[in-house]
Amino acid sequence: MGLTGIQIFKLLPKTNCGECGFPTCLAFAMALAAAKAELEKCPTLPDAAKEQLSEASAPPIRQFTIGTGEYGVKVGGETVMFRHEKTFFNKPGLAVLITDAMDDAEVERRFSKVAELQYERVGLNLRPEMVALKDGGNKDRYLNLVKKAASRDPAIILMSYDAGVMKEALDSAAAKKPLIYAATRENVDAFGALAKESACPLAVKGQGLEEVAALTEKLTGMGIKDMILDSASRGVKESFADQIIIRRAALQSRFKPLGFPTITFPCEMTDNIMKETLIASLHIAKYAGIIVLSDFEGENVFPLLLQRLNIYTDPQRPMTTTQGIYPINNPDTNSPVLVTCNFSLTYFIVSGEIENSRVPAWLLVMDTEGLSVMTAWAAGKFVGDAVGPFIKKSGIEEKVTHKKLIIPGYAAAILGDLEEELPGWEIMIGPREAGHLPGYLKLWKS
Ligand code: SF4
């Protein structure tokens, strides 16, 4: 955002109607300046102001989506060089290469891998989301491949330098908003026209960054907005350097011809799958928008998904679980009631141990702004006069016939205050470590 909150405020309607979800226009302006609100949320913004603000609020790296539905991959939109400055927003899409030279069984195996490799972690579903379909010269087989991909969920990258083949591929797949890969110096006019006609995003491949910038300038002149960059470097060092140069040029120099996300090809940098995975991990950290791998197996995809999750988690905001009552193992009115904080890791460890115990139980998760039990207690967020009112309002009294509450062992100090807050309740101090919960719960008597 190039404008300050006050500059934005001057352009807003100043009616303080609250329809944007903020109590005042000033609050909305401040949120916009901090990139924490979207311009579209103000329904009464005059067109002239909208135009002026859209231009100023556009992220320095173009943001758009490849694919549709829940497999759509949002790329670009980044605003910082280092995640600790703020956060990285749109995690890179992971694509597996499929070519028309592969036999049907191999093609099917790769499609299946994209669907199968899914992992549940901290309440999130981690999975790769793209297929890159490479034209190897067998047009009929390639177009069949495209049709097959168009009938499935993952987002598609269409890889061909032949405008005729690309046009036919788009006839089958344009509704899925695939990435067209790639416009080059030789085919830029034809590929620009295809991208415009199909309204699909376009990859731009140049031999070096100067050529990439010249191509994006030309395509921008043709009215193409959603582009993704490939500097064609296939050495690890060169490709890594290009990622950094592109990000710096976009963010620090506001150089618009490079203000786009990037695509990288670890699959073309080595024949060794482990080296390829390492290169991909480098590009997750800095700064690929899409990473194309030669194959998907659990041992290369899982670590990349976890790394991606870590890098693209907001470092200033702890992961949280929604406040509420969580029934575990089909509890009834006699089942024990436990309370804990809403730091995701705590929730998943505690709920996992309760599940392991096979004892039916009610787990109350209290909003402590993502702080762990000890930290929340020290910060005054998991203390008697906070936990007490939460228990009263939680609705647990309608679910059980007893009045016994198990608090974490690390919060034993709140016992006295909590007893005062919850007259009639028996407060029990649970174990300090979640690992001891199964043994503790087996002794439960309501
Ligand atoms: Fe102001 Fe627009 Fe928000 Fe209403 S919706 S408070 S006019 S910014």
Coordinates of C-alpha atoms and ligand atoms in Angstrom, one line a residue:
M1 CA 0.0 0.0 0.0
G2 CA 1.5 3.3 -1.1
L3 CA -0.9 5.6 0.8
T4 CA -1.0 6.2 4.6
G5 CA -4.2 5.6 6.6
I6 CA -4.9 9.3 6.7
Q7 CA -4.5 9.7 2.9
I8 CA -6.9 6.8 2.4
F9 CA -9.4 8.2 5.0
K10 CA -9.6 11.4 3.0
L11 CA -11.0 9.5 0.0
L12 CA -13.6 7.4 2.0
P13 CA -17.3 8.5 2.3
K14 CA -16.8 9.3 6.1
T15 CA -20.3 8.3 7.0
N16 CA -19.1 5.7 9.6
C17 CA -22.0 3.4 8.5
G18 CA -20.1 0.3 9.6
E19 CA -21.0 -1.9 6.6
C20 CA -17.4 -2.7 6.0
G21 CA -17.2 -4.4 9.4
F22 CA -15.2 -1.6 11.0
P23 CA -16.9 0.9 13.3
T24 CA -15.6 4.0 11.5
C25 CA -14.2 5.0 8.2
L26 CA -10.9 5.9 9.9
A27 CA -10.6 2.4 11.4
F28 CA -11.3 1.0 7.9
A29 CA -8.6 3.3 6.4
M30 CA -6.0 2.2 8.9
A31 CA -6.8 -1.5 8.2
L32 CA -6.5 -0.9 4.5
A33 CA -3.2 0.8 4.9
A34 CA -2.0 -2.2 6.9
A35 CA -3.3 -4.6 4.2
K36 CA -5.7 -6.1 6.7
A37 CA -8.9 -5.1 4.9
E38 CA -10.2 -5.2 1.3
L39 CA -11.4 -2.2 -0.6
E40 CA -14.5 -4.0 -1.8
K41 CA -15.9 -4.1 1.7
C42 CA -17.0 -0.5 1.5
P43 CA -20.1 -0.5 -0.7
T44 CA -20.5 3.2 -0.9
L45 CA -17.1 4.1 -2.1
P46 CA -17.3 6.5 -5.1
D47 CA -15.9 5.1 -8.4
A48 CA -13.2 7.8 -8.7
A49 CA -11.9 7.0 -5.2
K50 CA -12.1 3.3 -5.9
E51 CA -10.0 3.6 -8.9
Q52 CA -7.4 5.8 -7.1
L53 CA -7.3 3.4 -4.1
S54 CA -7.2 0.2 -6.2
E55 CA -4.1 1.4 -8.0
A56 CA -2.5 2.5 -4.7
S57 CA -3.5 -0.6 -2.8
A58 CA -2.5 -3.1 -5.4
P59 CA 0.2 -5.4 -3.9
P60 CA 3.6 -4.8 -5.6
I61 CA 3.5 -8.5 -6.7
R62 CA 0.3 -9.2 -8.7
Q63 CA -2.0 -11.7 -7.0
F64 CA -4.3 -14.0 -8.8
T65 CA -5.6 -17.6 -8.7
I66 CA -4.7 -20.5 -11.0
G67 CA -7.4 -23.2 -11.1
T68 CA -10.9 -23.2 -9.7
G69 CA -12.7 -24.4 -6.6
E70 CA -10.9 -25.7 -3.5
Y71 CA -7.8 -26.7 -5.6
G72 CA -7.4 -23.1 -6.8
V73 CA -3.9 -21.9 -6.1
K74 CA -3.6 -18.2 -5.2
V75 CA -0.2 -16.9 -6.1
G76 CA 1.6 -13.5 -5.7
G77 CA 0.3 -10.8 -3.3
E78 CA 3.5 -10.9 -1.2
T79 CA 4.6 -7.7 0.5
V80 CA 7.8 -8.5 2.4
M81 CA 11.2 -9.9 1.7
F82 CA 11.4 -11.7 5.1
R83 CA 8.5 -13.5 6.7
H84 CA 9.3 -12.0 10.2
E85 CA 8.7 -8.5 8.8
K86 CA 5.0 -9.4 8.5
T87 CA 4.1 -12.8 7.0
F88 CA 4.1 -14.5 3.6
F89 CA 0.5 -14.9 2.3
N90 CA 0.1 -17.3 -0.5
K91 CA 1.9 -20.6 -0.2
P92 CA 3.5 -22.0 -3.4
G93 CA 1.5 -24.5 -5.4
L94 CA 3.2 -27.9 -5.7
A95 CA 2.8 -29.5 -9.2
V96 CA 3.8 -33.0 -10.5
L97 CA 5.0 -33.3 -14.0
I98 CA 3.0 -35.5 -16.4
T99 CA 4.0 -35.9 -20.0
D100 CA 2.4 -37.4 -23.1
A101 CA 5.4 -39.8 -23.3
M102 CA 4.3 -41.6 -20.2
D103 CA 2.1 -44.7 -20.5
D104 CA -1.4 -44.7 -19.2
A105 CA -0.5 -46.6 -16.0
E106 CA 2.1 -44.0 -15.1
V107 CA -0.2 -41.1 -15.9
E108 CA -2.9 -42.7 -13.7
R109 CA -0.4 -43.3 -10.9
R110 CA 0.6 -39.6 -10.9
F111 CA -3.0 -38.4 -10.9
S112 CA -3.7 -40.7 -8.0
K113 CA -0.7 -39.5 -6.1
V114 CA -2.0 -35.9 -6.2
A115 CA -5.3 -37.1 -4.8
E116 CA -3.9 -39.5 -2.2
L117 CA -1.1 -37.5 -0.6
Q118 CA -3.1 -35.7 2.0
Y119 CA -2.1 -35.2 5.6
E120 CA -4.0 -33.9 8.6
R121 CA -1.8 -31.6 10.8
V122 CA -3.0 -29.1 13.5
G123 CA -6.5 -29.3 12.1
L124 CA -5.4 -28.5 8.5
N125 CA -5.4 -30.6 5.4
L126 CA -2.0 -30.5 3.8
R127 CA -1.8 -31.6 0.2
P128 CA -0.2 -30.8 -3.2
E129 CA -2.7 -29.2 -5.6
M130 CA -1.4 -29.1 -9.2
V131 CA -0.5 -31.1 -12.2
A132 CA 1.9 -29.8 -14.9
L133 CA 1.0 -31.4 -18.3
K134 CA 4.0 -31.2 -20.7
D135 CA 3.6 -31.5 -24.4
G136 CA 6.3 -33.9 -25.6
G137 CA 5.3 -33.7 -29.3
N138 CA 2.5 -36.3 -29.4
K139 CA -0.5 -34.0 -29.9
D140 CA -3.3 -36.5 -29.7
R141 CA -2.0 -38.1 -26.5
Y142 CA -1.3 -34.6 -25.0
L143 CA -4.8 -33.4 -25.7
N144 CA -6.2 -36.6 -24.1
L145 CA -4.1 -35.9 -21.1
V146 CA -5.5 -32.4 -20.9
K147 CA -9.1 -33.8 -21.2
K148 CA -8.3 -36.2 -18.4
A149 CA -6.9 -33.5 -16.1
A150 CA -9.9 -31.2 -16.9
S151 CA -12.3 -33.8 -15.4
R152 CA -10.4 -33.8 -12.1
D153 CA -9.9 -31.5 -9.2
P154 CA -6.2 -30.4 -9.2
A155 CA -5.2 -27.1 -10.8
I156 CA -3.6 -27.5 -14.2
I157 CA -0.4 -26.1 -15.9
L158 CA -0.5 -26.5 -19.6
M159 CA 3.1 -26.7 -20.9
S160 CA 3.6 -26.3 -24.6
Y161 CA 5.3 -23.7 -26.8
D162 CA 3.1 -24.5 -29.8
A163 CA 0.2 -22.0 -30.0
G164 CA -1.9 -24.5 -32.1
V165 CA -1.6 -27.2 -29.4
M166 CA -2.2 -24.7 -26.7
K167 CA -5.3 -23.4 -28.4
E168 CA -6.8 -26.9 -28.6
A169 CA -5.8 -27.7 -25.0
L170 CA -7.5 -24.5 -23.8
D171 CA -10.7 -25.6 -25.7
S172 CA -10.8 -28.5 -23.3
A173 CA -9.5 -26.9 -20.1
A174 CA -10.1 -23.1 -20.1
A175 CA -13.0 -23.4 -17.8
K176 CA -10.6 -24.7 -15.1
K177 CA -8.5 -21.6 -15.5
P178 CA -5.2 -23.3 -16.1
L179 CA -1.8 -21.6 -16.2
I180 CA -0.7 -21.3 -19.8
Y181 CA 3.1 -22.1 -19.9
A182 CA 4.7 -20.3 -21.6
A183 CA 5.0 -17.2 -23.7
T184 CA 8.5 -16.7 -25.0
R185 CA 10.2 -14.2 -27.3
E186 CA 9.3 -16.5 -30.3
N187 CA 5.6 -16.9 -29.5
V188 CA 4.6 -13.9 -27.4
D189 CA 2.0 -12.5 -29.7
A190 CA 0.1 -15.7 -30.2
F191 CA 0.3 -16.7 -26.5
G192 CA -0.7 -13.2 -25.4
A193 CA -3.7 -13.5 -27.7
L194 CA -4.6 -16.9 -26.3
A195 CA -4.3 -15.7 -22.7
K196 CA -6.5 -12.7 -23.5
E197 CA -9.1 -14.8 -25.3
S198 CA -9.3 -17.5 -22.6
A199 CA -8.9 -15.2 -19.6
C200 CA -6.3 -17.6 -18.2
P201 CA -3.1 -16.7 -16.5
L202 CA 0.1 -16.8 -18.5
A203 CA 3.6 -17.9 -17.7
V204 CA 6.3 -15.8 -19.3
K205 CA 9.7 -17.4 -20.0
G206 CA 12.7 -15.3 -21.0
Q207 CA 16.4 -16.1 -21.2
G208 CA 17.3 -14.0 -18.2
L209 CA 15.5 -11.3 -16.3
E210 CA 15.9 -8.5 -18.9
E211 CA 14.1 -10.6 -21.5
V212 CA 11.4 -11.6 -19.0
A213 CA 10.9 -7.9 -18.1
A214 CA 10.7 -6.9 -21.8
L215 CA 8.1 -9.7 -22.4
T216 CA 5.9 -8.7 -19.5
E217 CA 6.0 -5.1 -20.6
K218 CA 4.8 -6.1 -24.0
L219 CA 2.1 -8.4 -22.6
T220 CA 0.9 -5.7 -20.2
G221 CA 0.6 -3.5 -23.3
M222 CA -1.6 -6.2 -24.8
G223 CA -3.9 -6.1 -21.7
I224 CA -2.6 -9.2 -20.0
K225 CA -2.5 -8.8 -16.2
D226 CA -2.1 -12.2 -14.6
M227 CA 1.4 -13.4 -15.4
I228 CA 4.0 -15.7 -13.7
L229 CA 7.7 -15.5 -14.4
D230 CA 10.3 -18.0 -15.4
S231 CA 13.8 -16.7 -15.9
A232 CA 14.8 -20.0 -17.5
S233 CA 17.7 -20.5 -15.2
R234 CA 18.0 -24.2 -14.3
G235 CA 21.1 -24.0 -12.1
V236 CA 20.4 -24.0 -8.3
K237 CA 22.5 -20.9 -7.6
E238 CA 21.2 -18.9 -10.6
S239 CA 17.6 -19.8 -10.0
F240 CA 17.9 -18.9 -6.3
A241 CA 19.5 -15.6 -7.2
D242 CA 16.8 -14.8 -9.7
Q243 CA 14.1 -15.4 -7.1
I244 CA 15.7 -12.9 -4.8
I245 CA 16.4 -10.3 -7.6
I246 CA 12.7 -10.5 -8.8
R247 CA 11.3 -10.1 -5.3
R248 CA 13.7 -7.2 -4.5
A249 CA 12.9 -5.5 -7.8
A250 CA 9.2 -5.8 -7.2
L251 CA 9.1 -4.8 -3.5
Q252 CA 12.0 -2.4 -3.1
S253 CA 12.3 -0.8 -6.5
R254 CA 8.6 -1.1 -7.4
F255 CA 9.8 -2.3 -10.8
K256 CA 6.4 -3.3 -12.3
P257 CA 7.7 -5.5 -15.2
L258 CA 8.9 -8.0 -12.5
G259 CA 6.0 -7.4 -10.1
F260 CA 4.6 -11.0 -10.6
P261 CA 4.9 -14.3 -8.9
T262 CA 7.4 -16.9 -10.2
I263 CA 7.4 -20.6 -11.3
T264 CA 10.4 -22.8 -10.7
F265 CA 11.4 -26.3 -12.0
P266 CA 13.5 -28.3 -9.6
C267 CA 12.5 -31.2 -11.9
E268 CA 14.8 -29.8 -14.5
M269 CA 17.7 -29.1 -12.2
T270 CA 18.7 -32.6 -11.2
D271 CA 18.0 -36.3 -11.7
N272 CA 18.2 -37.1 -8.1
I273 CA 14.9 -36.9 -6.3
M274 CA 16.4 -36.0 -2.9
K275 CA 18.4 -33.2 -4.4
E276 CA 15.3 -32.1 -6.2
T277 CA 13.4 -32.0 -2.9
L278 CA 16.1 -29.9 -1.3
I279 CA 16.0 -27.5 -4.2
A280 CA 12.2 -27.3 -3.9
S281 CA 12.6 -26.5 -0.2
L282 CA 14.9 -23.7 -1.1
H283 CA 12.3 -22.3 -3.4
I284 CA 9.5 -22.6 -0.8
A285 CA 11.6 -20.4 1.5
K286 CA 12.6 -18.0 -1.3
Y287 CA 10.2 -17.2 -3.2
A288 CA 8.5 -19.4 -5.8
G289 CA 4.8 -19.1 -6.5
I290 CA 4.7 -22.6 -8.1
I291 CA 7.2 -25.4 -7.9
V292 CA 7.1 -28.2 -10.4
L293 CA 8.5 -31.6 -9.3
S294 CA 9.4 -34.6 -11.4
D295 CA 7.3 -37.0 -9.2
F296 CA 5.3 -37.2 -6.0
E297 CA 6.1 -39.7 -3.3
G298 CA 5.2 -39.4 0.4
E299 CA 8.9 -39.0 1.3
N300 CA 9.4 -35.9 -0.9
V301 CA 6.0 -34.3 -0.7
F302 CA 5.3 -34.6 3.0
P303 CA 8.4 -32.7 4.2
L304 CA 7.8 -30.0 1.6
L305 CA 4.1 -29.6 2.7
L306 CA 5.3 -29.3 6.4
Q307 CA 7.9 -26.8 5.5
R308 CA 5.4 -24.8 3.4
L309 CA 3.0 -24.8 6.3
N310 CA 5.7 -23.4 8.7
I311 CA 7.0 -20.8 6.3
Y312 CA 3.5 -19.6 5.4
T313 CA 2.2 -19.4 8.9
D314 CA 1.9 -15.9 10.3
P315 CA 4.8 -15.6 12.7
Q316 CA 3.0 -12.9 14.7
R317 CA -0.2 -14.9 15.2
P318 CA -0.2 -18.2 17.0
M319 CA -2.3 -21.0 15.5
T320 CA -5.5 -21.3 17.4
T321 CA -8.5 -23.6 17.8
T322 CA -12.0 -22.2 18.0
Q323 CA -13.3 -21.7 21.5
G324 CA -16.0 -24.2 22.4
I325 CA -17.0 -27.6 23.7
Y326 CA -15.3 -30.6 22.0
P327 CA -16.9 -34.0 22.6
I328 CA -14.3 -36.8 22.5
N329 CA -15.1 -40.5 22.4
N330 CA -18.9 -40.0 22.5
P331 CA -19.3 -38.5 26.0
D332 CA -22.5 -38.5 28.1
T333 CA -23.8 -36.6 31.1
N334 CA -21.5 -38.5 33.4
S335 CA -18.3 -37.9 31.4
P336 CA -15.4 -35.9 32.8
V337 CA -15.0 -32.2 31.8
L338 CA -11.6 -30.8 31.1
V339 CA -10.6 -27.3 30.2
T340 CA -7.6 -26.1 28.3
C341 CA -6.3 -23.1 26.2
N342 CA -6.8 -22.6 22.4
F343 CA -3.2 -22.8 21.3
S344 CA -3.6 -25.3 18.5
L345 CA -0.7 -27.5 19.5
T346 CA -2.0 -27.8 23.1
Y347 CA -5.5 -28.6 21.8
F348 CA -4.2 -31.4 19.4
I349 CA -1.9 -32.9 22.0
V350 CA -4.6 -32.9 24.8
S351 CA -7.4 -34.1 22.5
G352 CA -5.2 -36.8 21.1
E353 CA -4.3 -38.1 24.6
I354 CA -8.0 -38.1 25.6
E355 CA -8.8 -40.0 22.4
N356 CA -6.0 -42.5 23.2
S357 CA -7.4 -43.0 26.7
R358 CA -10.8 -44.2 25.1
V359 CA -12.5 -42.5 28.0
P360 CA -15.4 -40.4 26.8
A361 CA -14.9 -36.8 27.8
W362 CA -15.8 -33.2 27.2
L363 CA -12.9 -30.9 26.4
L364 CA -13.6 -27.2 26.8
V365 CA -11.3 -25.0 24.8
M366 CA -11.0 -21.4 26.0
D367 CA -9.8 -18.5 23.8
T368 CA -6.5 -17.5 25.2
E369 CA -5.4 -15.7 22.0
G370 CA -3.3 -18.7 21.0
L371 CA -1.2 -18.7 24.1
S372 CA -0.2 -22.0 25.8
V373 CA -1.5 -22.7 29.4
M374 CA 1.5 -21.5 31.2
T375 CA 2.0 -18.4 29.1
A376 CA -1.8 -17.6 29.2
W377 CA -1.7 -17.9 33.0
A378 CA 1.3 -15.6 33.2
A379 CA -0.4 -13.1 30.9
G380 CA -3.6 -13.2 33.0
K381 CA -5.7 -14.8 30.3
F382 CA -6.0 -18.3 31.9
V383 CA -6.8 -17.2 35.5
G384 CA -9.8 -17.9 37.8
D385 CA -11.8 -14.8 36.9
A386 CA -11.4 -15.6 33.2
V387 CA -11.9 -19.4 33.2
G388 CA -14.9 -19.1 35.7
P389 CA -17.1 -16.9 33.5
F390 CA -16.1 -19.0 30.4
I391 CA -17.2 -22.2 32.1
K392 CA -20.5 -20.6 33.1
K393 CA -21.2 -19.3 29.6
S394 CA -19.9 -22.3 27.7
G395 CA -23.1 -24.3 28.1
I396 CA -21.4 -27.4 29.6
E397 CA -23.8 -27.4 32.5
E398 CA -26.5 -28.5 30.1
K399 CA -24.5 -31.4 28.9
V400 CA -23.4 -33.0 32.2
T401 CA -25.2 -33.8 35.5
H402 CA -22.1 -33.4 37.7
K403 CA -20.1 -30.3 38.6
K404 CA -16.5 -31.5 38.4
L405 CA -13.9 -29.7 36.3
I406 CA -10.4 -30.8 35.5
I407 CA -7.9 -28.0 35.0
P408 CA -4.4 -28.4 33.6
G409 CA -1.7 -29.2 36.2
Y410 CA 0.3 -26.2 35.0
A411 CA -2.6 -24.0 36.0
A412 CA -2.9 -25.4 39.6
A413 CA -2.3 -21.8 40.9
I414 CA -5.8 -20.7 39.7
L415 CA -7.6 -23.4 41.9
G416 CA -8.6 -21.0 44.7
D417 CA -9.8 -18.2 42.5
L418 CA -11.7 -20.7 40.3
E419 CA -13.5 -22.2 43.3
E420 CA -14.7 -18.7 44.2
E421 CA -15.9 -18.1 40.6
L422 CA -17.6 -21.5 40.4
P423 CA -19.4 -22.1 43.7
G424 CA -20.7 -25.7 43.8
W425 CA -18.1 -27.0 41.4
E426 CA -15.4 -29.4 42.4
I427 CA -12.2 -28.2 40.7
M428 CA -9.7 -31.0 40.2
I429 CA -6.1 -30.6 39.2
G430 CA -5.2 -32.7 36.2
P431 CA -1.7 -33.9 35.2
R432 CA 0.9 -31.4 34.1
E433 CA 1.8 -33.4 31.0
A434 CA -0.9 -34.4 28.5
G435 CA 0.9 -37.8 28.2
H436 CA -0.3 -38.6 31.7
L437 CA -4.0 -37.9 30.9
P438 CA -4.9 -41.5 29.8
G439 CA -3.9 -42.9 33.2
Y440 CA -5.5 -40.0 35.0
L441 CA -8.8 -40.3 33.2
K442 CA -9.1 -44.1 33.7
L443 CA -9.5 -43.3 37.4
W444 CA -12.4 -40.9 36.7
K445 CA -15.7 -41.3 38.7
S446 CA -18.4 -38.8 38.3
Ligands
SF4_1 FE1 -16.9 4.1 6.1 FE2 -17.4 2.7 3.9 FE3 -16.9 1.5 6.2 FE4 -19.2 2.7 5.9 S1 -18.5 0.9 4.8 S2 -17.8 2.8 7.7 S3 -18.5 4.4 4.6 S4 -15.5 2.8 5.0

